Amino acid sequence: SNTGFEILAAFVADRAEMGFEEYLRGAVLEPLQMSATRLVESPAHGLAGPLEDLVAFGRELLAPRLIAPETLEEATTVAFPGLSGVLPDMGRFEPNDWGLGFELRDAKSPHWTGTGNSERTYGHFGGSGSFLWVDPAVGAACACLTDLDFGDWAKDAWPRLSDAVLAELR
């Protein structure tokens, strides 16, 4: 939830004894050379930057240098097994598995990733019409930025794009 990310950002800022934006810049954006990305609003939904920077973050998730492998493993493991819920604008799922910040594909269907994505795929999408997924079983990540708010178009286009990307990699 956005509220959860805002609480997390405040917690990080408190523990780091600096503003969250400063921490984000020094700990993530600069080391990953995401120089054009800026926090322009809430830490929950306010990062703005180019596709190249989002791809750099995807590369980090595929081959971590900054994130400890144990931390990434925990973040991409089901946090609350068996919890049902709604994936925004996609529907209700039982279970609706999430890691710590990442939505986990598991066996959800229909899903915003492709039908060819493995159940190990994780990622995030937003109301801005953009997404990032990582499929460790394939060793690939896919990022998409748009200027269209999320809507029915994305439910059709994103899975087709994901399947086309996976077909090219196989």
CSV table of N, CA, C and O in Angstrom, one decimal, residues 14-96:
chain,number,residue,atom,x,y,z
A,14,ASP,N,14.5,8.1,9.5
A,14,ASP,CA,14.8,8.2,10.9
A,14,ASP,C,16.1,7.4,11.3
A,14,ASP,O,17.0,7.9,11.9
A,15,ARG,N,16.2,6.2,10.8
A,15,ARG,CA,17.3,5.3,11.1
A,15,ARG,C,18.6,5.8,10.4
A,15,ARG,O,19.7,5.7,11.0
A,16,ALA,N,18.5,6.4,9.2
A,16,ALA,CA,19.6,6.9,8.5
A,16,ALA,C,20.1,8.3,9.0
A,16,ALA,O,21.1,8.8,8.6
A,17,GLU,N,19.2,8.9,9.7
A,17,GLU,CA,19.4,10.2,10.2
A,17,GLU,C,19.6,11.2,9.1
A,17,GLU,O,20.5,12.1,9.1
A,18,MET,N,18.8,11.1,8.1
A,18,MET,CA,18.8,12.0,6.9
A,18,MET,C,17.5,11.9,6.2
A,18,MET,O,16.7,11.0,6.5
A,19,GLY,N,17.2,12.9,5.4
A,19,GLY,CA,15.9,12.8,4.6
A,19,GLY,C,15.9,11.6,3.7
A,19,GLY,O,16.9,11.1,3.2
A,20,PHE,N,14.7,11.1,3.5
A,20,PHE,CA,14.6,9.9,2.6
A,20,PHE,C,15.1,10.2,1.2
A,20,PHE,O,15.8,9.3,0.6
A,21,GLU,N,14.8,11.3,0.7
A,21,GLU,CA,15.3,11.7,-0.7
A,21,GLU,C,16.8,11.6,-0.7
A,21,GLU,O,17.4,11.1,-1.7
A,22,GLU,N,17.5,12.1,0.3
A,22,GLU,CA,18.9,12.1,0.3
A,22,GLU,C,19.4,10.7,0.4
A,22,GLU,O,20.4,10.3,-0.3
A,23,TYR,N,18.8,9.9,1.3
A,23,TYR,CA,19.2,8.5,1.4
A,23,TYR,C,19.0,7.7,0.1
A,23,TYR,O,19.9,7.0,-0.4
A,24,LEU,N,17.8,7.9,-0.5
A,24,LEU,CA,17.5,7.3,-1.8
A,24,LEU,C,18.6,7.6,-2.9
A,24,LEU,O,19.1,6.7,-3.6
A,25,ARG,N,18.9,8.9,-2.9
A,25,ARG,CA,19.9,9.3,-3.9
A,25,ARG,C,21.3,8.7,-3.7
A,25,ARG,O,21.9,8.1,-4.6
A,26,GLY,N,21.7,8.7,-2.4
A,26,GLY,CA,23.0,8.2,-2.1
A,26,GLY,C,23.2,6.7,-2.1
A,26,GLY,O,24.2,6.2,-2.4
A,27,ALA,N,22.1,6.0,-1.7
A,27,ALA,CA,22.2,4.6,-1.5
A,27,ALA,C,21.7,3.8,-2.7
A,27,ALA,O,22.1,2.6,-2.9
A,28,VAL,N,20.9,4.4,-3.6
A,28,VAL,CA,20.3,3.6,-4.7
A,28,VAL,C,20.6,4.3,-6.0
A,28,VAL,O,21.2,3.7,-6.9
A,29,LEU,N,20.1,5.5,-6.2
A,29,LEU,CA,20.2,6.2,-7.5
A,29,LEU,C,21.6,6.4,-8.0
A,29,LEU,O,21.9,6.1,-9.1
A,30,GLU,N,22.4,7.0,-7.1
A,30,GLU,CA,23.8,7.3,-7.6
A,30,GLU,C,24.6,6.0,-7.8
A,30,GLU,O,25.2,5.9,-8.9
A,31,PRO,N,24.6,5.0,-6.9
A,31,PRO,CA,25.3,3.8,-7.2
A,31,PRO,C,24.9,3.0,-8.5
A,31,PRO,O,25.7,2.4,-9.1
A,32,LEU,N,23.6,3.1,-8.8
A,32,LEU,CA,23.1,2.5,-10.0
A,32,LEU,C,23.1,3.4,-11.2
A,32,LEU,O,22.6,3.0,-12.3
A,33,GLN,N,23.7,4.5,-11.1
A,33,GLN,CA,23.8,5.5,-12.1
A,33,GLN,C,22.5,5.9,-12.7
A,33,GLN,O,22.3,6.1,-13.9
A,34,MET,N,21.5,6.0,-11.8
A,34,MET,CA,20.1,6.4,-12.2
A,34,MET,C,20.1,7.9,-12.1
A,34,MET,O,19.2,8.4,-11.3
A,35,SER,N,20.9,8.6,-12.8
A,35,SER,CA,21.1,10.1,-12.5
A,35,SER,C,19.9,11.0,-12.9
A,35,SER,O,19.8,12.1,-12.4
A,36,ALA,N,19.1,10.5,-13.8
A,36,ALA,CA,17.9,11.3,-14.2
A,36,ALA,C,16.7,11.1,-13.4
A,36,ALA,O,15.7,11.7,-13.6
A,37,THR,N,16.7,10.1,-12.5
A,37,THR,CA,15.5,9.8,-11.7
A,37,THR,C,15.5,10.7,-10.4
A,37,THR,O,16.5,10.9,-9.8
A,38,ARG,N,14.3,11.2,-10.1
A,38,ARG,CA,14.1,12.1,-9.0
A,38,ARG,C,12.8,11.7,-8.2
A,38,ARG,O,11.9,11.2,-8.8
A,39,LEU,N,12.9,12.0,-7.0
A,39,LEU,CA,11.7,11.8,-6.1
A,39,LEU,C,11.0,13.1,-6.2
A,39,LEU,O,11.4,14.1,-5.7
A,40,VAL,N,9.8,13.1,-6.8
A,40,VAL,CA,9.1,14.4,-7.0
A,40,VAL,C,7.8,14.5,-6.2
A,40,VAL,O,7.2,15.5,-6.1
A,41,GLU,N,7.4,13.3,-5.6
A,41,GLU,CA,6.3,13.3,-4.7
A,41,GLU,C,6.5,12.3,-3.6
A,41,GLU,O,7.6,12.1,-3.2
A,42,SER,N,5.5,11.7,-3.2
A,42,SER,CA,5.5,10.7,-2.1
A,42,SER,C,6.5,9.5,-2.5
A,42,SER,O,6.5,9.1,-3.7
A,43,PRO,N,7.2,9.0,-1.5
A,43,PRO,CA,8.1,7.8,-1.8
A,43,PRO,C,7.2,6.6,-2.3
A,43,PRO,O,7.8,5.7,-2.9
A,44,ALA,N,5.9,6.6,-2.1
A,44,ALA,CA,5.1,5.5,-2.5
A,44,ALA,C,4.8,5.6,-4.0
A,44,ALA,O,4.5,4.5,-4.6
A,45,HIS,N,4.8,6.7,-4.6
A,45,HIS,CA,4.4,6.8,-6.0
A,45,HIS,C,5.0,8.0,-6.8
A,45,HIS,O,4.6,8.3,-7.9
A,46,GLY,N,6.1,8.6,-6.2
A,46,GLY,CA,6.6,9.8,-6.8
A,46,GLY,C,8.0,9.8,-7.4
A,46,GLY,O,8.6,10.8,-7.6
A,47,LEU,N,8.4,8.6,-7.8
A,47,LEU,CA,9.7,8.6,-8.6
A,47,LEU,C,9.4,8.9,-10.0
A,47,LEU,O,8.5,8.3,-10.6
A,48,ALA,N,10.2,9.7,-10.6
A,48,ALA,CA,10.1,10.1,-12.1
A,48,ALA,C,11.4,10.0,-12.7
A,48,ALA,O,12.4,10.5,-12.1
A,49,GLY,N,11.5,9.3,-13.8
A,49,GLY,CA,12.8,9.1,-14.5
A,49,GLY,C,12.6,8.4,-15.8
A,49,GLY,O,11.5,8.0,-16.2
A,50,PRO,N,13.7,8.3,-16.6
A,50,PRO,CA,13.6,7.7,-17.9
A,50,PRO,C,13.6,6.1,-17.8
A,50,PRO,O,14.0,5.5,-16.8
A,51,LEU,N,13.3,5.5,-18.9
A,51,LEU,CA,13.3,4.1,-19.1
A,51,LEU,C,14.7,3.5,-18.7
A,51,LEU,O,14.8,2.5,-18.1
A,52,GLU,N,15.7,4.2,-19.2
A,52,GLU,CA,17.1,3.7,-18.9
A,52,GLU,C,17.3,3.5,-17.4
A,52,GLU,O,18.0,2.5,-17.0
A,53,ASP,N,16.8,4.4,-16.6
A,53,ASP,CA,17.0,4.2,-15.2
A,53,ASP,C,16.2,3.1,-14.6
A,53,ASP,O,16.7,2.4,-13.7
A,54,LEU,N,15.0,2.9,-15.1
A,54,LEU,CA,14.2,1.8,-14.6
A,54,LEU,C,14.8,0.5,-15.0
A,54,LEU,O,14.9,-0.5,-14.2
A,55,VAL,N,15.4,0.4,-16.2
A,55,VAL,CA,16.1,-0.8,-16.7
A,55,VAL,C,17.4,-1.0,-15.8
A,55,VAL,O,17.7,-2.2,-15.4
A,56,ALA,N,18.0,0.0,-15.3
A,56,ALA,CA,19.2,-0.1,-14.4
A,56,ALA,C,18.7,-0.8,-13.1
A,56,ALA,O,19.4,-1.6,-12.6
A,57,PHE,N,17.6,-0.4,-12.6
A,57,PHE,CA,17.0,-1.0,-11.4
A,57,PHE,C,16.7,-2.5,-11.6
A,57,PHE,O,17.0,-3.3,-10.8
A,58,GLY,N,16.1,-2.8,-12.8
A,58,GLY,CA,15.8,-4.2,-13.2
A,58,GLY,C,17.1,-5.0,-13.2
A,58,GLY,O,17.1,-6.1,-12.7
A,59,ARG,N,18.2,-4.4,-13.8
A,59,ARG,CA,19.5,-5.2,-13.8
A,59,ARG,C,20.0,-5.5,-12.4
A,59,ARG,O,20.5,-6.5,-12.1
A,60,GLU,N,19.8,-4.5,-11.5
A,60,GLU,CA,20.2,-4.7,-10.1
A,60,GLU,C,19.4,-5.9,-9.5
A,60,GLU,O,20.0,-6.7,-8.7
A,61,LEU,N,18.2,-6.0,-9.8
A,61,LEU,CA,17.4,-7.0,-9.2
A,61,LEU,C,17.7,-8.4,-9.8
A,61,LEU,O,17.6,-9.4,-9.1
A,62,LEU,N,18.2,-8.4,-11.0
A,62,LEU,CA,18.6,-9.7,-11.7
A,62,LEU,C,20.0,-10.1,-11.2
A,62,LEU,O,20.3,-11.3,-11.0
A,63,ALA,N,20.9,-9.2,-10.9
A,63,ALA,CA,22.3,-9.5,-10.4
A,63,ALA,C,22.7,-8.5,-9.4
A,63,ALA,O,23.4,-7.5,-9.7
A,64,PRO,N,22.2,-8.7,-8.2
A,64,PRO,CA,22.4,-7.7,-7.1
A,64,PRO,C,23.8,-7.4,-6.8
A,64,PRO,O,24.6,-8.3,-6.6
A,65,ARG,N,24.1,-6.1,-6.7
A,65,ARG,CA,25.4,-5.6,-6.2
A,65,ARG,C,25.2,-4.8,-4.9
A,65,ARG,O,26.0,-4.8,-4.1
A,66,LEU,N,24.1,-4.0,-4.9
A,66,LEU,CA,23.7,-3.2,-3.7
A,66,LEU,C,22.9,-3.9,-2.7
A,66,LEU,O,23.0,-3.8,-1.5
A,67,ILE,N,22.0,-4.7,-3.2
A,67,ILE,CA,21.0,-5.4,-2.4
A,67,ILE,C,21.6,-6.8,-2.0
A,67,ILE,O,22.1,-7.5,-2.9
A,68,ALA,N,21.7,-7.1,-0.7
A,68,ALA,CA,22.2,-8.4,-0.3
A,68,ALA,C,21.3,-9.4,-0.8
A,68,ALA,O,20.0,-9.3,-0.8
A,69,PRO,N,21.8,-10.5,-1.4
A,69,PRO,CA,21.0,-11.6,-1.9
A,69,PRO,C,20.0,-12.1,-0.9
A,69,PRO,O,18.8,-12.4,-1.3
A,70,GLU,N,20.3,-12.1,0.3
A,70,GLU,CA,19.3,-12.6,1.4
A,70,GLU,C,18.2,-11.6,1.5
A,70,GLU,O,17.0,-12.0,1.7
A,71,THR,N,18.5,-10.4,1.4
A,71,THR,CA,17.4,-9.3,1.4
A,71,THR,C,16.5,-9.4,0.2
A,71,THR,O,15.2,-9.4,0.4
A,72,LEU,N,17.0,-9.6,-1.0
A,72,LEU,CA,16.2,-9.8,-2.1
A,72,LEU,C,15.4,-11.0,-2.1
A,72,LEU,O,14.2,-11.0,-2.4
A,73,GLU,N,16.0,-12.1,-1.6
A,73,GLU,CA,15.2,-13.4,-1.4
A,73,GLU,C,14.0,-13.2,-0.5
A,73,GLU,O,12.9,-13.6,-0.8
A,74,GLU,N,14.3,-12.5,0.6
A,74,GLU,CA,13.2,-12.2,1.6
A,74,GLU,C,12.1,-11.3,0.9
A,74,GLU,O,10.9,-11.5,1.1
A,75,ALA,N,12.5,-10.3,0.2
A,75,ALA,CA,11.6,-9.4,-0.4
A,75,ALA,C,10.7,-10.0,-1.5
A,75,ALA,O,9.6,-9.6,-1.8
A,76,THR,N,11.2,-11.1,-2.1
A,76,THR,CA,10.5,-11.8,-3.2
A,76,THR,C,9.9,-13.2,-2.8
A,76,THR,O,9.6,-14.0,-3.6
A,77,THR,N,9.8,-13.4,-1.5
A,77,THR,CA,9.2,-14.5,-0.9
A,77,THR,C,7.9,-14.1,-0.3
A,77,THR,O,7.7,-13.0,0.2
A,78,VAL,N,6.9,-15.0,-0.4
A,78,VAL,CA,5.5,-14.7,0.1
A,78,VAL,C,5.6,-14.2,1.6
A,78,VAL,O,6.2,-15.0,2.4
A,79,ALA,N,5.2,-13.0,1.9
A,79,ALA,CA,5.2,-12.5,3.2
A,79,ALA,C,4.1,-13.0,4.1
A,79,ALA,O,4.4,-13.2,5.3
A,80,PHE,N,2.9,-13.2,3.6
A,80,PHE,CA,1.8,-13.6,4.4
A,80,PHE,C,1.1,-14.7,3.6
A,80,PHE,O,0.1,-14.5,2.9
A,81,PRO,N,1.6,-16.0,3.8
A,81,PRO,CA,1.0,-17.1,3.0
A,81,PRO,C,-0.5,-17.2,3.2
A,81,PRO,O,-1.0,-17.1,4.3
A,82,GLY,N,-1.2,-17.5,2.1
A,82,GLY,CA,-2.6,-17.8,2.1
A,82,GLY,C,-3.5,-16.6,2.2
A,82,GLY,O,-4.7,-16.7,2.2
A,83,LEU,N,-3.0,-15.3,2.3
A,83,LEU,CA,-3.8,-14.1,2.4
A,83,LEU,C,-4.5,-13.8,1.1
A,83,LEU,O,-3.8,-13.7,0.0
A,84,SER,N,-5.8,-13.7,1.1
A,84,SER,CA,-6.6,-13.3,-0.1
A,84,SER,C,-6.6,-11.8,-0.2
A,84,SER,O,-6.5,-11.1,0.8
A,85,GLY,N,-6.8,-11.4,-1.4
A,85,GLY,CA,-7.0,-9.9,-1.5
A,85,GLY,C,-7.2,-9.5,-3.0
A,85,GLY,O,-7.3,-10.4,-3.9
A,86,VAL,N,-7.2,-8.2,-3.2
A,86,VAL,CA,-7.5,-7.7,-4.5
A,86,VAL,C,-6.2,-7.1,-5.1
A,86,VAL,O,-5.5,-6.3,-4.4
A,87,LEU,N,-5.8,-7.5,-6.3
A,87,LEU,CA,-4.7,-6.9,-7.0
A,87,LEU,C,-5.4,-5.7,-7.8
A,87,LEU,O,-6.3,-5.9,-8.6
A,88,PRO,N,-5.0,-4.5,-7.5
A,88,PRO,CA,-5.8,-3.3,-8.0
A,88,PRO,C,-6.0,-3.4,-9.5
A,88,PRO,O,-5.1,-3.7,-10.3
A,89,ASP,N,-7.3,-3.3,-9.8
A,89,ASP,CA,-7.8,-3.3,-11.2
A,89,ASP,C,-7.6,-4.6,-11.9
A,89,ASP,O,-7.9,-4.7,-13.1
A,90,MET,N,-7.1,-5.6,-11.2
A,90,MET,CA,-6.9,-7.0,-11.9
A,90,MET,C,-7.9,-8.0,-11.3
A,90,MET,O,-8.2,-9.0,-11.9
A,91,GLY,N,-8.4,-7.8,-10.1
A,91,GLY,CA,-9.3,-8.7,-9.5
A,91,GLY,C,-8.9,-9.3,-8.2
A,91,GLY,O,-7.8,-9.0,-7.6
A,92,ARG,N,-9.8,-10.1,-7.7
A,92,ARG,CA,-9.5,-10.8,-6.4
A,92,ARG,C,-8.8,-12.1,-6.6
A,92,ARG,O,-9.2,-12.9,-7.5
A,93,PHE,N,-7.8,-12.4,-5.8
A,93,PHE,CA,-7.1,-13.6,-5.9
A,93,PHE,C,-7.0,-14.3,-4.5
A,93,PHE,O,-6.9,-13.6,-3.5
A,94,GLU,N,-7.1,-15.6,-4.5
A,94,GLU,CA,-6.9,-16.4,-3.3
A,94,GLU,C,-5.9,-17.5,-3.6
A,94,GLU,O,-6.3,-18.5,-4.3
A,95,PRO,N,-4.7,-17.4,-3.2
A,95,PRO,CA,-4.1,-16.2,-2.4
A,95,PRO,C,-3.7,-15.1,-3.4
A,95,PRO,O,-3.5,-15.3,-4.6
A,96,ASN,N,-3.5,-14.0,-2.8
A,96,ASN,CA,-3.0,-12.8,-3.5
A,96,ASN,C,-1.6,-12.5,-2.9
A,96,ASN,O,-1.4,-11.6,-2.1
